[in-house]
Coordinates of C-alpha atoms and ligand atoms in Angstrom, one line a residue:
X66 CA 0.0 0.0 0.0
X67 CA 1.5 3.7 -0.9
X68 CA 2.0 5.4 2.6
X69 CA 3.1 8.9 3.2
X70 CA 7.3 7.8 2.8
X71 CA 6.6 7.2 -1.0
X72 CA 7.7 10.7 -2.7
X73 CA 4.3 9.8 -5.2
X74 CA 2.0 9.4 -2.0
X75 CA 1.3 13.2 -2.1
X76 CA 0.9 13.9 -6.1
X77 CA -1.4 10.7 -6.8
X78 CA -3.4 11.1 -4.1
X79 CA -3.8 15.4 -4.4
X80 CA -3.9 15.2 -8.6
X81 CA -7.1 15.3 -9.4
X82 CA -8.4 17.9 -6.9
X83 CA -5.0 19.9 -6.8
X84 CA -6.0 23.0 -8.7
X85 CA -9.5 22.9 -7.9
X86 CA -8.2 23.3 -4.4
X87 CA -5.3 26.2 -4.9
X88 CA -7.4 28.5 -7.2
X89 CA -6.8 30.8 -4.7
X90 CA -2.9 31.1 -4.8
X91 CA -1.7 33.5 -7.1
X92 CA 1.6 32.3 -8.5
X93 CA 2.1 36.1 -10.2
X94 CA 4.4 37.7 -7.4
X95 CA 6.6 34.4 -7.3
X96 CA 6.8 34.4 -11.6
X97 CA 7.7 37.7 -11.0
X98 CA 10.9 37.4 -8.3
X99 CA 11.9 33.9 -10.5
X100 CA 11.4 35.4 -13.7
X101 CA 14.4 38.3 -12.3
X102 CA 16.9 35.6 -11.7
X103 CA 17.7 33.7 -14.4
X104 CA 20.3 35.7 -16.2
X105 CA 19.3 33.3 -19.5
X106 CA 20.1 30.3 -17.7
X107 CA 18.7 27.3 -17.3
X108 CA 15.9 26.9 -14.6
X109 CA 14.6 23.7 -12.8
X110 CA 11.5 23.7 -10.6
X111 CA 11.9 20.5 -8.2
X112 CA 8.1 19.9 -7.2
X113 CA 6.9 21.5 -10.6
X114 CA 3.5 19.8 -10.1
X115 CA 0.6 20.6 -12.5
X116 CA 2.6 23.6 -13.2
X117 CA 0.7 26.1 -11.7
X118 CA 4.3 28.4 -11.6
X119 CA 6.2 26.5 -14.2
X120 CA 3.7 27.2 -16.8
X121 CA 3.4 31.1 -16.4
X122 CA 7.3 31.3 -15.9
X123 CA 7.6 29.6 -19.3
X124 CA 4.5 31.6 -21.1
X125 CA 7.8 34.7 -20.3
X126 CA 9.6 33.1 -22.6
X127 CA 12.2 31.3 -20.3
X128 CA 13.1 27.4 -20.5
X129 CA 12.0 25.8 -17.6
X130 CA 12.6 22.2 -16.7
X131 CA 11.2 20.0 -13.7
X132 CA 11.2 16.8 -11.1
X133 CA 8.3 15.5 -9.9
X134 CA 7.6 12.4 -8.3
X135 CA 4.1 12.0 -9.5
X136 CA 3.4 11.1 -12.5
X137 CA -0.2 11.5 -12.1
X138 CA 0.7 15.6 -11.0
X139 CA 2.7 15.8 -14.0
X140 CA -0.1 13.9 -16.2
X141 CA -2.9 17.5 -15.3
X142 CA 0.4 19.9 -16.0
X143 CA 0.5 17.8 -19.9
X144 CA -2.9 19.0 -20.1
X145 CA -2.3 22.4 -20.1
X146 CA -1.7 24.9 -23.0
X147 CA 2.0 24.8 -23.7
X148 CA 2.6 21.8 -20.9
X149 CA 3.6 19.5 -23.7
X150 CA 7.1 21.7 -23.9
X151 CA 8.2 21.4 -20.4
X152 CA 10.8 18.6 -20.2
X153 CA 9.9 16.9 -16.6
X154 CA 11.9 14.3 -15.4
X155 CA 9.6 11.8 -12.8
X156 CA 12.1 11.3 -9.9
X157 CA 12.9 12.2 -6.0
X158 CA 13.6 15.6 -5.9
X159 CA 16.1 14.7 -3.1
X160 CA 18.2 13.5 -5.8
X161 CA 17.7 16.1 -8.6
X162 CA 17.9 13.8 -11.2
X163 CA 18.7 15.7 -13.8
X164 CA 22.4 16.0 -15.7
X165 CA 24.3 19.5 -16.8
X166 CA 23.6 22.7 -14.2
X167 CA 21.3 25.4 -13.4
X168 CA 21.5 28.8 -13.2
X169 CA 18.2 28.7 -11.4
X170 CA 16.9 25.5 -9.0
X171 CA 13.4 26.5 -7.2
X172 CA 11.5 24.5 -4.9
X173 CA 8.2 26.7 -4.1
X174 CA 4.9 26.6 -2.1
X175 CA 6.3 24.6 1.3
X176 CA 7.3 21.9 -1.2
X177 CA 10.7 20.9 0.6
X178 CA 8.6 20.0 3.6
X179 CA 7.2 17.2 1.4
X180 CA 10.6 15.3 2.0
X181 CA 9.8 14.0 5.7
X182 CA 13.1 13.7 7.0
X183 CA 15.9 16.5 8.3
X184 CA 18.5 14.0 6.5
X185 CA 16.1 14.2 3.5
X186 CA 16.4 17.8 3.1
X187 CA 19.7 18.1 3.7
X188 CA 20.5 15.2 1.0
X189 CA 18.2 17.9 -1.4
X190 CA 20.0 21.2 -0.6
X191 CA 23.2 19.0 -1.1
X192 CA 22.0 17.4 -4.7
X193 CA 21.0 21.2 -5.7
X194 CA 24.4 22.5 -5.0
X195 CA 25.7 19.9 -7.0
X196 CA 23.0 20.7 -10.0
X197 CA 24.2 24.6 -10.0
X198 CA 26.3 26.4 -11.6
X199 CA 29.1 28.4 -9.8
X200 CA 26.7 31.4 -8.7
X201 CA 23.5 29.8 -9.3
X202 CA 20.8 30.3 -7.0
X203 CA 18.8 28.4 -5.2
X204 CA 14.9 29.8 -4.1
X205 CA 13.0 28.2 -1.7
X206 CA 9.8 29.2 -0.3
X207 CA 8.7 27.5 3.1
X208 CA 5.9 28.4 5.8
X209 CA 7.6 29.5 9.2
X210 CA 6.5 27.4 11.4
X211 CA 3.6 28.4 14.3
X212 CA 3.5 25.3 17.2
X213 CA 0.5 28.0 18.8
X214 CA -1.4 26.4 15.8
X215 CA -1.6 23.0 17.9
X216 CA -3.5 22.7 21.4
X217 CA -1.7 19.6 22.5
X218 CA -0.1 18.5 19.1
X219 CA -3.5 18.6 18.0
X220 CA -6.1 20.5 15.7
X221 CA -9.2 20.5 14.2
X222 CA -10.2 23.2 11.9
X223 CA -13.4 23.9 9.7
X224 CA -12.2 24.9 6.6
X225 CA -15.4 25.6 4.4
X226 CA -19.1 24.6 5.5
X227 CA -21.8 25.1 2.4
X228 CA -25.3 23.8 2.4
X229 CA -24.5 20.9 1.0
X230 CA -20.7 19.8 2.1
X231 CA -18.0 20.7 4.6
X232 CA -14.3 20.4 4.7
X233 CA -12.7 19.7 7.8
X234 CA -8.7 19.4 8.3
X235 CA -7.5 17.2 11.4
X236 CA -3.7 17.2 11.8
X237 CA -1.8 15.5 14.7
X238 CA 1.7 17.2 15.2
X239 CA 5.4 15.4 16.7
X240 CA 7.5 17.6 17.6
X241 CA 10.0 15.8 18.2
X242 CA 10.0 14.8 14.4
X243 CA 8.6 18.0 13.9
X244 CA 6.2 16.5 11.6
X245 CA 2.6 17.0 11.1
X246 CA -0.1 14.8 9.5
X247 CA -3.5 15.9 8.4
X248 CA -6.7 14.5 6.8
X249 CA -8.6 17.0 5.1
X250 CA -11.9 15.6 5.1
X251 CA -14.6 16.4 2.8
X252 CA -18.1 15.3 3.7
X253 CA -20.8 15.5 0.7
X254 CA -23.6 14.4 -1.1
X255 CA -20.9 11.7 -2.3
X256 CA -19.9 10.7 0.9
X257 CA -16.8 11.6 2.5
X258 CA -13.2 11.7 1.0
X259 CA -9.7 11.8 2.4
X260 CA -6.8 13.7 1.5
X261 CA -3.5 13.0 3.0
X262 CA -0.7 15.2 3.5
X263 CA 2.2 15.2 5.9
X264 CA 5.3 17.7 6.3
X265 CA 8.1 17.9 8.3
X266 CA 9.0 21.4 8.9
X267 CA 12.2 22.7 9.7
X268 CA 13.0 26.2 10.9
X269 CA 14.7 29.2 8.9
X270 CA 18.1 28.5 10.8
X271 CA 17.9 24.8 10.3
X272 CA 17.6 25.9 6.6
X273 CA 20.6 27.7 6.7
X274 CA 22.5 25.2 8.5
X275 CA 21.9 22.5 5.7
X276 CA 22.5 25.3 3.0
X277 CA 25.8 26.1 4.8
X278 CA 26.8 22.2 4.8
X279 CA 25.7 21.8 1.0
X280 CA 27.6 25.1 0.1
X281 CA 25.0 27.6 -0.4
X282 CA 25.2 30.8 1.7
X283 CA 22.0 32.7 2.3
X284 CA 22.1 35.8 -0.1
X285 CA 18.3 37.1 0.5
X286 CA 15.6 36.3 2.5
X287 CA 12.1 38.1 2.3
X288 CA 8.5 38.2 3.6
X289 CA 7.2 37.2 0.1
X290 CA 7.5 37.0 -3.2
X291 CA 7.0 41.1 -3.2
X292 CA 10.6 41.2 -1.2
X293 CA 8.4 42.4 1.8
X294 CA 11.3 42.8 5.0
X295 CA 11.4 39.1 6.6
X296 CA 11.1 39.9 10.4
X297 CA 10.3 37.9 13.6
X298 CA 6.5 38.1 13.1
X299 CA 7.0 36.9 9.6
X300 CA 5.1 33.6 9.0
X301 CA 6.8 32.5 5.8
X302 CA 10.0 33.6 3.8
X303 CA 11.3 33.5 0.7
X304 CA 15.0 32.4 0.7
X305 CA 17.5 33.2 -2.1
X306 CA 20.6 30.9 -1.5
X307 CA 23.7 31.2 -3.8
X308 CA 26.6 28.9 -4.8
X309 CA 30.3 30.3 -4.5
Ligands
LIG52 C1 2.2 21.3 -2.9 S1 2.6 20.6 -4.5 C2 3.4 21.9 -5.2 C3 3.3 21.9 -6.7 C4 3.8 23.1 -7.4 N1 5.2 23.4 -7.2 C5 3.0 24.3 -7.0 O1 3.6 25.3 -6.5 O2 1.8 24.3 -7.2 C6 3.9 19.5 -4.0 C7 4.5 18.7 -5.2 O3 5.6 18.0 -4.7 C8 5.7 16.7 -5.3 N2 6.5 15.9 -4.5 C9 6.3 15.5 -3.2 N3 7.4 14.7 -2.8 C10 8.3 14.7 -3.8 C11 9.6 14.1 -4.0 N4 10.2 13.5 -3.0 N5 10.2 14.3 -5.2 C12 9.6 15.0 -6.2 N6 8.4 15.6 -6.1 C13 7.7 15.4 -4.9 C14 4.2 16.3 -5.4 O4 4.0 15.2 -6.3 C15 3.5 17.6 -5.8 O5 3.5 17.7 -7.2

């Protein structure tokens, strides 16, 4: 049985919902910041999925490549006007299994948090480095995380109540793993459907630390994608890391 350790788990089971559910995510500001960095380069998205921020990057003009584990992810992004012309190679992005170099790796929307283990992510900042260029950049976008989210490592959370359904996310949280697991749960005239997702979350210093080790040095780090100043009360950032 697929279980939450198989880097497809996420895609197959999310595919067919995926942009139904993220219609509300503008990918424009984070086009925007890529689109500024890639010097005519090459440019990989690992995590490309159905190409919500490949697709528009590309539309500029600029030759984007991607990993995904899920073939059934990559499968919606095919569907798409100008999909067909986006090479995607179906692998672990942990690996980066792609030959040659980058002038531009990006990993966006909490996607590195998909790899569940600190030795995971660390084995992906280190593949990266070795997929760059000397003074290519690596952009990551990750959630910081909030532990006042969980009463008890737990939570329970309407997330939309209509007349006729009702979506409700239950997520347990170890934080010693510092891992969280959460159903959402949609209950409606169909009957009631599960969709999986786990993360393990690591903190903007932790990021650093396997950056450092991989041989990327922190260059930027904002806010956002509109280069808004990160601060303490910041609750994601946007983190430009650069190869010597
Ligand atoms: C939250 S989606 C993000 C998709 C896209 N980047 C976006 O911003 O909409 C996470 C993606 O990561 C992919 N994924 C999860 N684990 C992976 C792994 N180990 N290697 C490659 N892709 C993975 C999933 O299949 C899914 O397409």
């Amino acid at each position: 049985m697929a279980e939450f350790d198989d880097p497809a788990f996420y895609g197959d089971r999310w595919a067919a919902v995926y942009d139904a559910h993220h219609t509300h995510v503008n990918p424009g500001p984070a086009v925007e910041f890529l689109a500024g960095l890639t010097a005519g380069g090459r440019v990989l998205e690992l995590a490309i999925g159905t190409g919500r921020v490949a697709l528009p990057l590309a539309a500029r003009g600029i030759t984007v490549e991607g990993v995904d584990a899920s073939a059934a992810m990559v499968e919606r992004l095919r569907a798409k006007p100008g999909g067909d012309s986006i090479p995607v190679t179906i692998g672990d992005m942990a690996q980066v299994p792609v030959s040659g170099r980058f002038r531009l790796v990006y990993l966006v929307f909490n996607s590195l948090f998909g790899l569940l283990s600190q030795a995971r992510q660390a084995e992906c900042f280190a593949s990266v480095a070795r997929a760059l260029e000397p003074g290519g950049i690596f952009v990551i976008e990750c959630f910081v995380p909030d532990l006042t989210r969980f009463d008890h490592d737990q939570r329970v959370q309407a997330r939309s109540v209509t007349e006729d359904s009702a979506i409700i996310e239950v997520s347990v949280h170890d934080r010693v793993q510092q891992r969280v697991t959460t159903q959402m749960i949609t209950l409606d005239g169909q009957g009631m459907h599960l969709r999986p997702v786990a993360i393990r979350y690591s903190w903007p210093a932790e990021l650093d630390l396997m950056a450092g080790q991989a041989g990327l040095r922190l260059a930027e780090r904002y806010a956002g994608w509109d280069r808004q100043p990160f601060t303490a009360a910041s609750d994601r950032h946007v983190s430009v890391y650069r190869r010597a």
